[in-house]
Amino acid sequence: MPSLQVLKTLWRELTTRERSPRVTEPDLVMDDPDKVAAYTRAGAEGGVMAPVYLFHCAQVCEVVRPGDRVLDLGCGPANQLALVARLNPETRFTGLDLSPEMLERARALAVDKGLSNLDLRQADITDLSAFPDASVDAVMSTMVLHHLPDQAALGRCISEVARVLKPGGGLYLVDFGHLRSEQSIQDFAYQYADRQPELFTLDYLYSLRAAFAKEDFRRLQQAHLKGRARLYSTFLAPYMVALKSAPRRAPEPGLKARLQALAADLPAHHQADLADLRTFFRLGGLSSPLLG
Ligand SMILES: C[S@@+](CC[C@H](N)C(=O)[O-])C[C@H]1O[C@@H](n2cnc3c(N)ncnc32)[C@H](O)[C@@H]1O
């Protein structure tokens, strides 16, 4: 059951006439060493992002197949990507990021986890010219698109995704969605302030302010991904928005069991966060069958 605070925020979002402006991220590419370290810690196993990573991992697992070649746009320190790669050992993943600091962390993590199905490259996600048309089986991206400077850059990124993806390819692009009221943005950003470093809370605040609106995603989905991906968001307030293709494999009992074991291993407060995220996305039309 969502907390009273969350319900209050949702009510405000539904009733407010405010339209908070989008404020570009102070760090478009994340290369400040302290911020990179705070972000990496928050995403490590047991970190504050564990339930969100598990949710996205279960979504990605539905759209990738063994033997696929998959791009992860803006992989950062690869905490998310490593989890997906570990559960899909017969799928080949390439993580792209512009930040050398992030890529260094990602490489260290891949070595630490012994992942041989993962390689990393410095690249700009708005220019995928290194990849020919229809050359990849699936594309994933988590919590990255709000780093792009403007709608034109977002448009270039989505049109590049449409170009490199094979017909019938898998897609899961998820990011924050822009909230209407600055107070709601602050409520979400400070929700876990007592559990995480201040630098990470501030990073979250800037991310929410920089998020694109659900309507921006809808326009681009219509322009570039019609029939290839559907647009979903969390119910009532689109604080998260996802573009997802149809599932490309039947739920495998082994994979399902591993994901559910990971969920069961989360501490109680993270299990509650995962349950909230699942509920708000399910009510928004996006279920997560691999999580049970
Ligand atoms: C908030 S992190 C997300 C990392 C990872 N996907 C995750 O879910 O933890 C955003 C990442 O996007 C990268 N980034 C921002 N703009 C980019 C661009 N135009 N091309 C490639 N990477 C970019 C940043 O350097 C940063 O590592």
mmCIF file of C-alpha atoms and ligand atoms in Angstrom:
data_model
loop_
_atom_site.group_PDB
_atom_site.id
_atom_site.type_symbol
_atom_site.label_atom_id
_atom_site.label_comp_id
_atom_site.label_asym_id
_atom_site.label_seq_id
_atom_site.Cartn_x
_atom_site.Cartn_y
_atom_site.Cartn_z
ATOM 1 C CA MET A 1 0.000 0.000 0.000
ATOM 2 C CA PRO A 2 1.583 3.342 -1.023
ATOM 3 C CA SER A 3 2.348 5.723 1.847
ATOM 4 C CA LEU A 4 0.066 8.612 2.728
ATOM 5 C CA GLN A 5 2.777 10.976 1.457
ATOM 6 C CA VAL A 6 2.748 9.293 -1.970
ATOM 7 C CA LEU A 7 -1.058 9.430 -2.143
ATOM 8 C CA LYS A 8 -0.948 13.131 -1.207
ATOM 9 C CA THR A 9 1.592 13.781 -3.964
ATOM 10 C CA LEU A 10 -0.528 11.934 -6.511
ATOM 11 C CA TRP A 11 -3.596 13.936 -5.528
ATOM 12 C CA ARG A 12 -1.629 17.175 -5.954
ATOM 13 C CA GLU A 13 -0.464 16.071 -9.399
ATOM 14 C CA LEU A 14 -4.020 15.337 -10.462
ATOM 15 C CA THR A 15 -5.440 18.614 -9.264
ATOM 16 C CA THR A 16 -2.683 21.200 -9.729
ATOM 17 C CA ARG A 17 -2.739 23.829 -12.479
ATOM 18 C CA GLU A 18 1.009 24.285 -12.151
ATOM 19 C CA ARG A 19 3.279 23.239 -15.048
ATOM 20 C CA SER A 20 6.818 23.121 -13.680
ATOM 21 C CA PRO A 21 9.376 23.879 -16.406
ATOM 22 C CA ARG A 22 11.955 21.328 -17.534
ATOM 23 C CA VAL A 23 15.372 22.261 -16.129
ATOM 24 C CA THR A 24 18.316 20.703 -17.973
ATOM 25 C CA GLU A 25 20.592 18.458 -15.871
ATOM 26 C CA PRO A 26 23.645 20.289 -14.519
ATOM 27 C CA ASP A 27 25.740 17.253 -15.566
ATOM 28 C CA LEU A 28 24.585 16.025 -18.941
ATOM 29 C CA VAL A 29 27.372 13.478 -19.074
ATOM 30 C CA MET A 30 28.185 12.167 -15.589
ATOM 31 C CA ASP A 31 31.902 12.559 -15.100
ATOM 32 C CA ASP A 32 32.254 14.249 -11.700
ATOM 33 C CA PRO A 33 34.155 11.610 -9.649
ATOM 34 C CA ASP A 34 32.145 12.217 -6.422
ATOM 35 C CA LYS A 35 28.817 11.996 -8.248
ATOM 36 C CA VAL A 36 29.930 8.938 -10.176
ATOM 37 C CA ALA A 37 30.950 7.298 -6.876
ATOM 38 C CA ALA A 38 27.631 8.219 -5.156
ATOM 39 C CA TYR A 39 25.637 6.923 -8.120
ATOM 40 C CA THR A 40 27.649 3.702 -8.272
ATOM 41 C CA ARG A 41 27.141 3.075 -4.539
ATOM 42 C CA ALA A 42 23.393 3.708 -4.767
ATOM 43 C CA GLY A 43 23.191 1.174 -7.576
ATOM 44 C CA ALA A 44 25.336 -1.509 -5.976
ATOM 45 C CA GLU A 45 23.706 -4.662 -4.614
ATOM 46 C CA GLY A 46 21.744 -3.671 -1.504
ATOM 47 C CA GLY A 47 21.832 0.020 -2.551
ATOM 48 C CA VAL A 48 18.797 2.274 -2.679
ATOM 49 C CA MET A 49 18.207 1.514 -6.363
ATOM 50 C CA ALA A 50 18.092 -2.273 -5.964
ATOM 51 C CA PRO A 51 14.276 -2.594 -6.269
ATOM 52 C CA VAL A 52 14.114 -0.310 -9.314
ATOM 53 C CA TYR A 53 16.942 -2.219 -11.008
ATOM 54 C CA LEU A 54 15.187 -5.504 -10.347
ATOM 55 C CA PHE A 55 11.926 -4.204 -11.813
ATOM 56 C CA HIS A 56 13.673 -2.974 -14.989
ATOM 57 C CA CYS A 57 15.710 -6.182 -15.198
ATOM 58 C CA ALA A 58 12.514 -8.252 -15.249
ATOM 59 C CA GLN A 59 11.133 -6.021 -18.018
ATOM 60 C CA VAL A 60 14.291 -6.302 -20.129
ATOM 61 C CA CYS A 61 14.337 -10.100 -19.678
ATOM 62 C CA GLU A 62 10.999 -10.255 -21.532
ATOM 63 C CA VAL A 63 12.329 -8.521 -24.649
ATOM 64 C CA VAL A 64 15.774 -10.120 -25.094
ATOM 65 C CA ARG A 65 16.486 -13.657 -26.284
ATOM 66 C CA PRO A 66 19.485 -15.979 -26.093
ATOM 67 C CA GLY A 67 21.756 -15.243 -29.069
ATOM 68 C CA ASP A 68 20.648 -11.593 -29.314
ATOM 69 C CA ARG A 69 22.939 -8.623 -29.672
ATOM 70 C CA VAL A 70 21.662 -5.887 -27.344
ATOM 71 C CA LEU A 71 22.636 -2.231 -26.845
ATOM 72 C CA ASP A 72 22.292 -0.505 -23.465
ATOM 73 C CA LEU A 73 22.133 3.259 -24.031
ATOM 74 C CA GLY A 74 23.851 5.215 -21.223
ATOM 75 C CA CYS A 75 24.937 2.197 -19.200
ATOM 76 C CA GLY A 76 26.678 4.301 -16.516
ATOM 77 C CA PRO A 77 28.510 2.098 -13.975
ATOM 78 C CA ALA A 78 26.606 -0.908 -15.394
ATOM 79 C CA ASN A 79 24.927 -1.992 -12.170
ATOM 80 C CA GLN A 80 21.682 -2.396 -14.088
ATOM 81 C CA LEU A 81 23.355 -3.887 -17.139
ATOM 82 C CA ALA A 82 25.420 -6.374 -15.095
ATOM 83 C CA LEU A 83 22.250 -7.703 -13.455
ATOM 84 C CA VAL A 84 20.572 -8.199 -16.831
ATOM 85 C CA ALA A 85 23.740 -9.729 -18.360
ATOM 86 C CA ARG A 86 24.132 -12.148 -15.452
ATOM 87 C CA LEU A 87 20.577 -13.456 -15.939
ATOM 88 C CA ASN A 88 20.972 -13.722 -19.732
ATOM 89 C CA PRO A 89 24.381 -15.374 -20.207
ATOM 90 C CA GLU A 90 23.689 -16.348 -23.820
ATOM 91 C CA THR A 91 22.849 -12.803 -24.869
ATOM 92 C CA ARG A 92 25.614 -10.383 -25.920
ATOM 93 C CA PHE A 93 25.331 -6.864 -24.438
ATOM 94 C CA THR A 94 27.131 -3.665 -25.432
ATOM 95 C CA GLY A 95 26.930 -0.799 -22.944
ATOM 96 C CA LEU A 96 27.359 2.710 -24.389
ATOM 97 C CA ASP A 97 28.208 5.810 -22.390
ATOM 98 C CA LEU A 98 29.966 9.104 -23.057
ATOM 99 C CA SER A 99 31.624 9.284 -19.635
ATOM 100 C CA PRO A 100 35.071 7.648 -19.341
ATOM 101 C CA GLU A 101 34.668 7.589 -15.520
ATOM 102 C CA MET A 102 31.418 5.639 -15.805
ATOM 103 C CA LEU A 103 32.910 3.256 -18.347
ATOM 104 C CA GLU A 104 35.869 2.615 -16.064
ATOM 105 C CA ARG A 105 33.472 1.668 -13.238
ATOM 106 C CA ALA A 106 31.467 -0.477 -15.635
ATOM 107 C CA ARG A 107 34.592 -2.335 -16.816
ATOM 108 C CA ALA A 108 35.671 -2.974 -13.218
ATOM 109 C CA LEU A 109 32.213 -4.336 -12.373
ATOM 110 C CA ALA A 110 32.145 -6.615 -15.429
ATOM 111 C CA VAL A 111 35.521 -8.058 -14.395
ATOM 112 C CA ASP A 112 34.451 -8.348 -10.755
ATOM 113 C CA LYS A 113 31.288 -10.254 -11.726
ATOM 114 C CA GLY A 114 33.139 -12.367 -14.304
ATOM 115 C CA LEU A 115 30.799 -11.309 -17.102
ATOM 116 C CA SER A 116 32.061 -12.356 -20.505
ATOM 117 C CA ASN A 117 28.884 -11.414 -22.427
ATOM 118 C CA LEU A 118 29.319 -7.689 -21.849
ATOM 119 C CA ASP A 119 31.438 -5.107 -23.641
ATOM 120 C CA LEU A 120 31.564 -1.367 -23.182
ATOM 121 C CA ARG A 121 32.124 1.501 -25.604
ATOM 122 C CA GLN A 122 32.320 5.255 -25.438
ATOM 123 C CA ALA A 123 29.525 6.574 -27.650
ATOM 124 C CA ASP A 124 26.883 9.284 -27.855
ATOM 125 C CA ILE A 125 23.384 7.809 -27.734
ATOM 126 C CA THR A 126 22.085 10.490 -30.108
ATOM 127 C CA ASP A 127 24.478 9.280 -32.824
ATOM 128 C CA LEU A 128 24.612 5.518 -33.285
ATOM 129 C CA SER A 129 26.346 5.755 -36.675
ATOM 130 C CA ALA A 130 28.815 3.050 -35.575
ATOM 131 C CA PHE A 131 25.867 0.638 -35.869
ATOM 132 C CA PRO A 132 24.365 -0.154 -39.299
ATOM 133 C CA ASP A 133 20.626 -0.064 -39.978
ATOM 134 C CA ALA A 134 18.708 -3.032 -38.518
ATOM 135 C CA SER A 135 21.845 -4.472 -36.895
ATOM 136 C CA VAL A 136 20.796 -5.046 -33.273
ATOM 137 C CA ASP A 137 18.189 -7.405 -31.861
ATOM 138 C CA ALA A 138 17.209 -5.298 -28.869
ATOM 139 C CA VAL A 139 17.841 -1.934 -27.209
ATOM 140 C CA MET A 140 17.515 -1.137 -23.519
ATOM 141 C CA SER A 141 18.061 2.104 -21.602
ATOM 142 C CA THR A 142 17.332 2.944 -17.983
ATOM 143 C CA MET A 143 17.184 6.374 -16.357
ATOM 144 C CA VAL A 144 19.249 8.116 -19.048
ATOM 145 C CA LEU A 145 17.109 10.080 -21.495
ATOM 146 C CA HIS A 146 16.560 13.009 -19.086
ATOM 147 C CA HIS A 147 20.310 13.691 -19.454
ATOM 148 C CA LEU A 148 19.775 14.776 -23.047
ATOM 149 C CA PRO A 149 19.854 18.542 -23.466
ATOM 150 C CA ASP A 150 16.578 19.078 -25.309
ATOM 151 C CA GLN A 151 13.711 17.541 -27.253
ATOM 152 C CA ALA A 152 15.706 17.618 -30.485
ATOM 153 C CA ALA A 153 18.379 15.400 -28.888
ATOM 154 C CA LEU A 154 15.700 13.077 -27.517
ATOM 155 C CA GLY A 155 14.216 12.873 -31.014
ATOM 156 C CA ARG A 156 17.610 12.032 -32.548
ATOM 157 C CA CYS A 157 18.135 9.290 -29.968
ATOM 158 C CA ILE A 158 14.728 7.673 -30.556
ATOM 159 C CA SER A 159 15.085 7.866 -34.340
ATOM 160 C CA GLU A 160 18.532 6.239 -34.068
ATOM 161 C CA VAL A 161 17.013 3.456 -31.955
ATOM 162 C CA ALA A 162 14.357 2.893 -34.618
ATOM 163 C CA ARG A 163 17.044 2.794 -37.310
ATOM 164 C CA VAL A 164 19.457 0.290 -35.676
ATOM 165 C CA LEU A 165 16.772 -2.051 -34.333
ATOM 166 C CA LYS A 166 15.928 -5.099 -36.460
ATOM 167 C CA PRO A 167 12.262 -5.545 -37.468
ATOM 168 C CA GLY A 168 10.545 -7.308 -34.570
ATOM 169 C CA GLY A 169 13.396 -6.293 -32.257
ATOM 170 C CA GLY A 170 13.062 -5.890 -28.504
ATOM 171 C CA LEU A 171 12.869 -2.533 -26.800
ATOM 172 C CA TYR A 172 12.743 -1.290 -23.232
ATOM 173 C CA LEU A 173 13.531 2.394 -22.721
ATOM 174 C CA VAL A 174 12.547 3.707 -19.314
ATOM 175 C CA ASP A 175 13.073 7.072 -17.684
ATOM 176 C CA PHE A 176 11.568 9.541 -15.253
ATOM 177 C CA GLY A 177 8.532 11.461 -16.453
ATOM 178 C CA HIS A 178 8.041 15.168 -15.762
ATOM 179 C CA LEU A 179 5.740 15.972 -12.851
ATOM 180 C CA ARG A 180 3.532 19.029 -12.952
ATOM 181 C CA SER A 181 4.310 20.536 -9.584
ATOM 182 C CA GLU A 182 7.728 21.460 -8.187
ATOM 183 C CA GLN A 183 6.459 20.356 -4.751
ATOM 184 C CA SER A 184 5.721 16.864 -6.119
ATOM 185 C CA ILE A 185 9.215 16.728 -7.619
ATOM 186 C CA GLN A 186 10.666 17.627 -4.217
ATOM 187 C CA ASP A 187 8.456 15.057 -2.448
ATOM 188 C CA PHE A 188 9.714 12.277 -4.715
ATOM 189 C CA ALA A 189 13.342 13.427 -4.568
ATOM 190 C CA TYR A 190 13.470 13.623 -0.766
ATOM 191 C CA GLN A 191 11.363 10.494 -0.151
ATOM 192 C CA TYR A 192 14.462 8.393 0.684
ATOM 193 C CA ALA A 193 16.756 11.200 1.852
ATOM 194 C CA ASP A 194 17.324 9.489 5.205
ATOM 195 C CA ARG A 195 18.529 6.288 3.499
ATOM 196 C CA GLN A 196 21.032 7.664 0.983
ATOM 197 C CA PRO A 197 23.894 10.176 0.597
ATOM 198 C CA GLU A 198 22.818 13.799 0.053
ATOM 199 C CA LEU A 199 24.662 13.887 -3.266
ATOM 200 C CA PHE A 200 22.443 11.089 -4.547
ATOM 201 C CA THR A 201 19.260 12.833 -3.330
ATOM 202 C CA LEU A 202 20.329 15.989 -5.182
ATOM 203 C CA ASP A 203 21.112 13.948 -8.292
ATOM 204 C CA TYR A 204 17.579 12.491 -8.087
ATOM 205 C CA LEU A 205 16.085 16.001 -7.671
ATOM 206 C CA TYR A 206 17.936 17.300 -10.753
ATOM 207 C CA SER A 207 16.901 14.190 -12.694
ATOM 208 C CA LEU A 208 13.219 14.701 -11.914
ATOM 209 C CA ARG A 209 13.443 18.374 -12.912
ATOM 210 C CA ALA A 210 15.145 17.391 -16.170
ATOM 211 C CA ALA A 211 12.659 14.648 -17.050
ATOM 212 C CA PHE A 212 10.778 14.913 -20.334
ATOM 213 C CA ALA A 213 6.991 14.911 -20.284
ATOM 214 C CA LYS A 214 5.005 11.803 -21.153
ATOM 215 C CA GLU A 215 3.617 13.749 -24.138
ATOM 216 C CA ASP A 216 7.178 14.174 -25.505
ATOM 217 C CA PHE A 217 7.605 10.395 -25.435
ATOM 218 C CA ARG A 218 4.195 9.888 -27.014
ATOM 219 C CA ARG A 219 5.024 12.217 -29.898
ATOM 220 C CA LEU A 220 8.308 10.396 -30.570
ATOM 221 C CA GLN A 221 6.731 6.962 -30.224
ATOM 222 C CA GLN A 222 4.164 7.976 -32.859
ATOM 223 C CA ALA A 223 6.851 9.416 -35.140
ATOM 224 C CA HIS A 224 9.437 6.617 -34.935
ATOM 225 C CA LEU A 225 8.196 3.531 -33.123
ATOM 226 C CA LYS A 226 4.586 3.105 -34.175
ATOM 227 C CA GLY A 227 3.712 -0.583 -34.022
ATOM 228 C CA ARG A 228 7.119 -1.446 -32.523
ATOM 229 C CA ALA A 229 6.722 -0.243 -28.937
ATOM 230 C CA ARG A 230 3.951 0.925 -26.655
ATOM 231 C CA LEU A 231 4.138 3.809 -24.244
ATOM 232 C CA TYR A 232 3.444 3.115 -20.565
ATOM 233 C CA SER A 233 3.656 5.185 -17.430
ATOM 234 C CA THR A 234 3.020 4.861 -13.745
ATOM 235 C CA PHE A 235 -0.651 5.375 -12.932
ATOM 236 C CA LEU A 236 -2.065 8.836 -12.112
ATOM 237 C CA ALA A 237 1.306 10.604 -12.005
ATOM 238 C CA PRO A 238 3.744 9.607 -14.794
ATOM 239 C CA TYR A 239 6.861 9.777 -12.608
ATOM 240 C CA MET A 240 8.237 6.933 -14.705
ATOM 241 C CA VAL A 241 7.625 6.407 -18.404
ATOM 242 C CA ALA A 242 8.560 3.368 -20.500
ATOM 243 C CA LEU A 243 8.611 2.524 -24.207
ATOM 244 C CA LYS A 244 8.425 -1.243 -24.501
ATOM 245 C CA SER A 245 8.058 -3.703 -27.371
ATOM 246 C CA ALA A 246 5.915 -6.816 -27.113
ATOM 247 C CA PRO A 247 7.581 -9.635 -25.128
ATOM 248 C CA ARG A 248 9.814 -11.776 -27.374
ATOM 249 C CA ARG A 249 9.941 -14.978 -25.322
ATOM 250 C CA ALA A 250 7.633 -17.009 -23.153
ATOM 251 C CA PRO A 251 8.237 -16.626 -19.407
ATOM 252 C CA GLU A 252 10.834 -19.296 -18.584
ATOM 253 C CA PRO A 253 10.323 -20.934 -15.187
ATOM 254 C CA GLY A 254 14.097 -20.887 -14.450
ATOM 255 C CA LEU A 255 14.440 -17.172 -15.154
ATOM 256 C CA LYS A 256 11.261 -16.419 -13.246
ATOM 257 C CA ALA A 257 12.524 -18.354 -10.230
ATOM 258 C CA ARG A 258 15.844 -16.485 -10.253
ATOM 259 C CA LEU A 259 14.167 -13.082 -10.446
ATOM 260 C CA GLN A 260 11.735 -13.990 -7.707
ATOM 261 C CA ALA A 261 14.593 -15.239 -5.511
ATOM 262 C CA LEU A 262 16.363 -11.900 -6.005
ATOM 263 C CA ALA A 263 13.159 -10.088 -5.007
ATOM 264 C CA ALA A 264 12.747 -12.297 -1.942
ATOM 265 C CA ASP A 265 16.331 -11.475 -0.894
ATOM 266 C CA LEU A 266 15.659 -7.746 -0.806
ATOM 267 C CA PRO A 267 15.245 -6.180 2.622
ATOM 268 C CA ALA A 268 11.620 -5.485 3.635
ATOM 269 C CA HIS A 269 11.703 -1.761 2.804
ATOM 270 C CA HIS A 270 13.037 -2.503 -0.702
ATOM 271 C CA GLN A 271 10.389 -5.188 -1.187
ATOM 272 C CA ALA A 272 7.782 -2.550 -0.321
ATOM 273 C CA ASP A 273 9.317 -0.138 -2.879
ATOM 274 C CA LEU A 274 9.310 -2.872 -5.525
ATOM 275 C CA ALA A 275 5.667 -3.689 -4.757
ATOM 276 C CA ASP A 276 4.722 0.020 -5.098
ATOM 277 C CA LEU A 277 6.528 0.356 -8.418
ATOM 278 C CA ARG A 278 4.902 -2.819 -9.734
ATOM 279 C CA THR A 279 1.470 -1.608 -8.622
ATOM 280 C CA PHE A 280 1.800 1.851 -10.177
ATOM 281 C CA PHE A 281 3.095 0.448 -13.469
ATOM 282 C CA ARG A 282 0.524 -2.386 -13.515
ATOM 283 C CA LEU A 283 -2.276 0.134 -13.068
ATOM 284 C CA GLY A 284 -0.647 2.044 -15.932
ATOM 285 C CA GLY A 285 -0.873 -1.093 -18.126
ATOM 286 C CA LEU A 286 2.639 -2.531 -17.682
ATOM 287 C CA SER A 287 2.702 -5.770 -15.735
ATOM 288 C CA SER A 288 5.784 -7.699 -14.657
ATOM 289 C CA PRO A 289 4.903 -11.389 -15.043
ATOM 290 C CA LEU A 290 8.464 -12.584 -14.423
ATOM 291 C CA LEU A 291 8.305 -11.188 -10.895
ATOM 292 C CA GLY A 292 5.298 -13.337 -10.052
HETATM 293 C C1 LIG B 1 21.702 8.352 -14.447
HETATM 294 S S1 LIG B 1 22.934 7.458 -15.321
HETATM 295 C C2 LIG B 1 22.079 5.939 -15.671
HETATM 296 C C3 LIG B 1 23.016 4.775 -15.744
HETATM 297 C C4 LIG B 1 22.378 3.397 -15.906
HETATM 298 N N1 LIG B 1 21.618 3.273 -17.126
HETATM 299 C C5 LIG B 1 21.513 3.034 -14.722
HETATM 300 O O1 LIG B 1 20.311 2.772 -14.891
HETATM 301 O O2 LIG B 1 22.043 3.022 -13.617
HETATM 302 C C6 LIG B 1 22.908 8.298 -16.879
HETATM 303 C C7 LIG B 1 24.118 7.961 -17.746
HETATM 304 O O3 LIG B 1 23.898 8.482 -19.070
HETATM 305 C C8 LIG B 1 25.144 8.965 -19.576
HETATM 306 N N2 LIG B 1 24.878 9.893 -20.688
HETATM 307 C C9 LIG B 1 24.287 11.101 -20.636
HETATM 308 N N3 LIG B 1 24.179 11.627 -21.862
HETATM 309 C C10 LIG B 1 24.704 10.720 -22.725
HETATM 310 C C11 LIG B 1 24.872 10.674 -24.139
HETATM 311 N N4 LIG B 1 24.445 11.673 -24.918
HETATM 312 N N5 LIG B 1 25.439 9.581 -24.687
HETATM 313 C C12 LIG B 1 25.873 8.553 -23.907
HETATM 314 N N6 LIG B 1 25.747 8.541 -22.569
HETATM 315 C C13 LIG B 1 25.163 9.610 -21.983
HETATM 316 C C14 LIG B 1 25.792 9.592 -18.356
HETATM 317 O O4 LIG B 1 27.184 9.748 -18.509
HETATM 318 C C15 LIG B 1 25.426 8.584 -17.257
HETATM 319 O O5 LIG B 1 26.399 7.587 -17.126
#
